[in-house]
XYZ file of N, CA, C and O in Angstrom:
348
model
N 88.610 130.769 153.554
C 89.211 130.849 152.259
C 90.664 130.376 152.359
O 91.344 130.857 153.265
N 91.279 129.374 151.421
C 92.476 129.094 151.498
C 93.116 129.852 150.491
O 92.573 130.208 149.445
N 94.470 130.131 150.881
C 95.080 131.084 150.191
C 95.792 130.091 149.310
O 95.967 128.894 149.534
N 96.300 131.039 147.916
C 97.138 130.094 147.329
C 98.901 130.052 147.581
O 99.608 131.042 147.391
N 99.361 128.876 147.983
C 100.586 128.532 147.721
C 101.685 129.377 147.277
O 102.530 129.953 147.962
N 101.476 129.346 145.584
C 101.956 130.012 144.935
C 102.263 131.665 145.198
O 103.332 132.256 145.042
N 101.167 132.116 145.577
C 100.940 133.374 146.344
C 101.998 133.698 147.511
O 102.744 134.652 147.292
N 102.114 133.152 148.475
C 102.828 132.862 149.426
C 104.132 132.572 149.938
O 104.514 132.473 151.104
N 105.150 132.375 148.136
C 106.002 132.173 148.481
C 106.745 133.163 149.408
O 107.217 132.876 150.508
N 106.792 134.739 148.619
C 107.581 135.829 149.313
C 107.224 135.707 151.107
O 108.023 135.940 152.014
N 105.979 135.331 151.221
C 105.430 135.396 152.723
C 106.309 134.078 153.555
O 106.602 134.238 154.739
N 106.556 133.245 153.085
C 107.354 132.248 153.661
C 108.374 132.287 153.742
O 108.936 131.704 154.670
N 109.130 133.057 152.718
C 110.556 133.602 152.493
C 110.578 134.578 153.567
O 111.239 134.210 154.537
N 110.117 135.552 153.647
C 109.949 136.427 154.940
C 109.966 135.791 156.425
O 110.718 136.297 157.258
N 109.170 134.719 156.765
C 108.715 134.492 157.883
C 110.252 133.475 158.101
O 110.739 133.550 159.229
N 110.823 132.770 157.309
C 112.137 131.778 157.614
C 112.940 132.709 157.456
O 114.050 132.275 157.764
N 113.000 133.743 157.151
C 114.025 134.887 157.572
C 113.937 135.554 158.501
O 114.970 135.691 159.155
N 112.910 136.134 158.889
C 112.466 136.418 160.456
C 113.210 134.995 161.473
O 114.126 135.188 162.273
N 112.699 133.876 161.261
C 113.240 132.809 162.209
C 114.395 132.370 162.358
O 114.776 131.528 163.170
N 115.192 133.122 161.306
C 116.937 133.296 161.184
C 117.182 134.489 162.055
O 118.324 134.692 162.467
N 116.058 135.410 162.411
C 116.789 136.623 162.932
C 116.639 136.326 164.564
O 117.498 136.717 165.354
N 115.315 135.506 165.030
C 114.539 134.841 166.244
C 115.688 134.220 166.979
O 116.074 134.438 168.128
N 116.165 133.374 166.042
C 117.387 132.423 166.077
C 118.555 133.389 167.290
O 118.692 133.281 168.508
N 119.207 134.271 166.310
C 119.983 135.385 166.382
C 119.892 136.098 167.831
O 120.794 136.233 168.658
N 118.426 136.552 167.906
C 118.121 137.328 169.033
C 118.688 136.023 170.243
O 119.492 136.274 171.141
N 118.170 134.883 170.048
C 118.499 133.992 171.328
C 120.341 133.791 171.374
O 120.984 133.486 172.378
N 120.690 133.958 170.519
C 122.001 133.647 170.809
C 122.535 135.353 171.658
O 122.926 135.365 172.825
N 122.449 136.504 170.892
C 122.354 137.118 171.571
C 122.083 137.257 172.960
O 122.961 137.791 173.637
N 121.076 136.895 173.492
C 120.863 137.101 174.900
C 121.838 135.580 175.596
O 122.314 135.615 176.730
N 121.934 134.757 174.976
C 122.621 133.244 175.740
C 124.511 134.001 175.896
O 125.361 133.746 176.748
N 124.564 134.729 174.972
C 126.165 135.418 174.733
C 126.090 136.260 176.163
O 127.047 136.242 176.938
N 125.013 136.916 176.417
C 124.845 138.354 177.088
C 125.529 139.472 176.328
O 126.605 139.934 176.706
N 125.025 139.807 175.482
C 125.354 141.195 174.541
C 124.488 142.168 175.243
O 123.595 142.081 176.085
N 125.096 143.170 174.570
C 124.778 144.552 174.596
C 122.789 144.259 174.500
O 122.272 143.332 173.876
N 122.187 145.106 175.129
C 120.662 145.590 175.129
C 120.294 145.769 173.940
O 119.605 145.114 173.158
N 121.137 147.281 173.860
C 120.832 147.587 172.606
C 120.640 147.089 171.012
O 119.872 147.512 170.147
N 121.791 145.867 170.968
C 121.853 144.843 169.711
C 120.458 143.703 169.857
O 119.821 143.152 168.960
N 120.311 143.627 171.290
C 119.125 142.714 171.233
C 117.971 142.931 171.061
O 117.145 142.162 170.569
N 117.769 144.268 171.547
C 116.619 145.272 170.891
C 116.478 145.449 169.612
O 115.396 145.327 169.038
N 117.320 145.686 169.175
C 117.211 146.303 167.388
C 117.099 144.791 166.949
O 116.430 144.838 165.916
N 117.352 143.739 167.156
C 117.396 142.682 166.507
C 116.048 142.209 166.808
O 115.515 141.774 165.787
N 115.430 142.151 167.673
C 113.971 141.807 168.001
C 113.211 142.953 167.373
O 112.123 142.593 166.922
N 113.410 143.872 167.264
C 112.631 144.686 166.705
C 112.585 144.144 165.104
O 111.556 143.796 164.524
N 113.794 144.154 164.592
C 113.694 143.494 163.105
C 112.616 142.348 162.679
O 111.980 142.147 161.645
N 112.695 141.702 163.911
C 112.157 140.333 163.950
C 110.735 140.869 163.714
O 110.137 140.877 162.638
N 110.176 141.434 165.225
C 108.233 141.903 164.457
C 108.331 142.235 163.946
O 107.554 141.702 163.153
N 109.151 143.531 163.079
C 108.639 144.150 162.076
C 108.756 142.974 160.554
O 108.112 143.306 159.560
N 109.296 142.130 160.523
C 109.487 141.317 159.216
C 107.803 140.924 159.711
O 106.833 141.446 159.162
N 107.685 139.865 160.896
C 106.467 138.850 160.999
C 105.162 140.112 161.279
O 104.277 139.677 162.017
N 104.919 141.715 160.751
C 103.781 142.339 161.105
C 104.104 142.254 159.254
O 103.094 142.123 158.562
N 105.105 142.310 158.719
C 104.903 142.686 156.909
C 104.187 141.403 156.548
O 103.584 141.194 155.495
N 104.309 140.737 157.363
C 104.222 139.001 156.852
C 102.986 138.951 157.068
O 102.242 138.482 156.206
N 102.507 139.416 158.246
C 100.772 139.520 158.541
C 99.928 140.063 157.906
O 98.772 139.641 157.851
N 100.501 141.488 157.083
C 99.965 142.694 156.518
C 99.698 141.510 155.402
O 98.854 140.632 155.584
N 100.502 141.593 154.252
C 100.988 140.465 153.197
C 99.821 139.513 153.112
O 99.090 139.531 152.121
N 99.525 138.291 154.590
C 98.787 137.267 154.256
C 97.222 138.093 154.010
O 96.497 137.942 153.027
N 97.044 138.691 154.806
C 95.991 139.476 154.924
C 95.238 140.002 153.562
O 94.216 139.553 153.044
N 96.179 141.242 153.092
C 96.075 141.774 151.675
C 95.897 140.682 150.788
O 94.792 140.554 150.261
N 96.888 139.795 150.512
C 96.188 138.467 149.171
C 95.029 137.990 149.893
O 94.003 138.104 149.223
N 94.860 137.493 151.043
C 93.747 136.926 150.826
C 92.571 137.964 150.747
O 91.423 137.559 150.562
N 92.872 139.402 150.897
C 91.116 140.403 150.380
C 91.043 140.335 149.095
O 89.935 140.334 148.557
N 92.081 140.273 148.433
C 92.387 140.596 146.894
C 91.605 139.109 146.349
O 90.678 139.056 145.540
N 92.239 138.000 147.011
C 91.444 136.989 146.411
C 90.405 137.032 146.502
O 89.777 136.706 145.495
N 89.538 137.493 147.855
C 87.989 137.078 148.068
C 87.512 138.031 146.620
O 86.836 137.584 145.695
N 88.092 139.507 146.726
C 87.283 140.474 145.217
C 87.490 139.648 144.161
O 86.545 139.262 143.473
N 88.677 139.314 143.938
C 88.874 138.791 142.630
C 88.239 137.718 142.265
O 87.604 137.727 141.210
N 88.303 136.344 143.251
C 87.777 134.895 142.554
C 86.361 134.836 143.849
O 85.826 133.769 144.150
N 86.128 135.605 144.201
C 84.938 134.986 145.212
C 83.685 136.045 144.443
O 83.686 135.811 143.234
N 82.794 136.964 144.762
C 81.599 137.262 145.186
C 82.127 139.275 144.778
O 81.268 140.155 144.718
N 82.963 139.426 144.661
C 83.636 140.670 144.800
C 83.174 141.638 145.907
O 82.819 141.028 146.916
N 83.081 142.987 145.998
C 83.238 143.128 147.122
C 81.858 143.041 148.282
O 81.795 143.559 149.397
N 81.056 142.388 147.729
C 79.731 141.933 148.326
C 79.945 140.555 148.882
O 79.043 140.070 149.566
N 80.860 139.990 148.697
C 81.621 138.494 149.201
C 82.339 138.625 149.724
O 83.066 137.632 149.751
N 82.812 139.764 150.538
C 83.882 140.261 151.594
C 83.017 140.451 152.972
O 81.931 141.023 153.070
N 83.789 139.816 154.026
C 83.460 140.023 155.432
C 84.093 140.701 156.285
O 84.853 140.254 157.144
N 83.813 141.813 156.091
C 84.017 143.056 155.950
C 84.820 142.903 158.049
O 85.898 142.777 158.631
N 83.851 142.991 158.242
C 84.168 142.563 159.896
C 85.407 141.758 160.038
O 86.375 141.987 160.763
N 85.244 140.962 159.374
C 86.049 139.454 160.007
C 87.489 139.987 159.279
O 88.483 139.543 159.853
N 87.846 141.085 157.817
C 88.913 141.505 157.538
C 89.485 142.706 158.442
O 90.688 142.885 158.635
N 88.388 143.552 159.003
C 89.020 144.400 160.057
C 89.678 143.685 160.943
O 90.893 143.809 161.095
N 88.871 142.774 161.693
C 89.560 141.883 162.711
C 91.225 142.048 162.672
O 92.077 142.698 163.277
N 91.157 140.879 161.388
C 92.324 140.325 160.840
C 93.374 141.391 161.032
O 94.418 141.306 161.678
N 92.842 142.528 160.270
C 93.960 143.941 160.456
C 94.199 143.987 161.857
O 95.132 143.550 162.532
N 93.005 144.701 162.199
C 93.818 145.200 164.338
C 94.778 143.802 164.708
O 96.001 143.854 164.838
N 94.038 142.680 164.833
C 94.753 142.041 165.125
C 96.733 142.245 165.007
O 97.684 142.083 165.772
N 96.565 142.600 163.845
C 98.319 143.151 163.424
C 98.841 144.123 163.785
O 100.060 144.297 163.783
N 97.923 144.992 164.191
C 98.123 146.465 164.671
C 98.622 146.405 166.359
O 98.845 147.447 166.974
């Protein structure tokens, strides 16, 4: 199922903000800072790209109910996956 675009903007906005923070973390460690700043800053980082995962995930179940088969057109398996996978 392809997701829509439109859908996606906030998720792209998220993920190039995460890669502003990715960015960050490397300068950090090239500086040699503090642990602690590089920690909390990597931590920021998964936690934006696991909302971003959660996010793609959720629209695309919502789409399969909504424009596909509803919830008898869901693969049920293959959306757990998707979740642990994030977990």
């Amino acid at each position: 199922m392809e997701l829509d675009p439109t859908r996606m903007t906030p998720v792209v906005n998220r993920i190039k903000r995460a890669q502003g923070q990715l960015a960050g973390v490397l300068r950090l460690l090239e500086e040699g800072r503090d642990c602690e700043d590089v920690v909390t800053q990597l931590a920021a980082v998964s936690k934006a790209l696991d909302r971003a995962g959660f996010a793609i995930v959720a629209t695309g179940l919502q789409q399969c109910l909504t424009q596909g088969d509803g919830v008898d057109g869901v693969d049920v398996k293959k959306m757990e996956k998707l979740f642990l996978s994030l977990a």
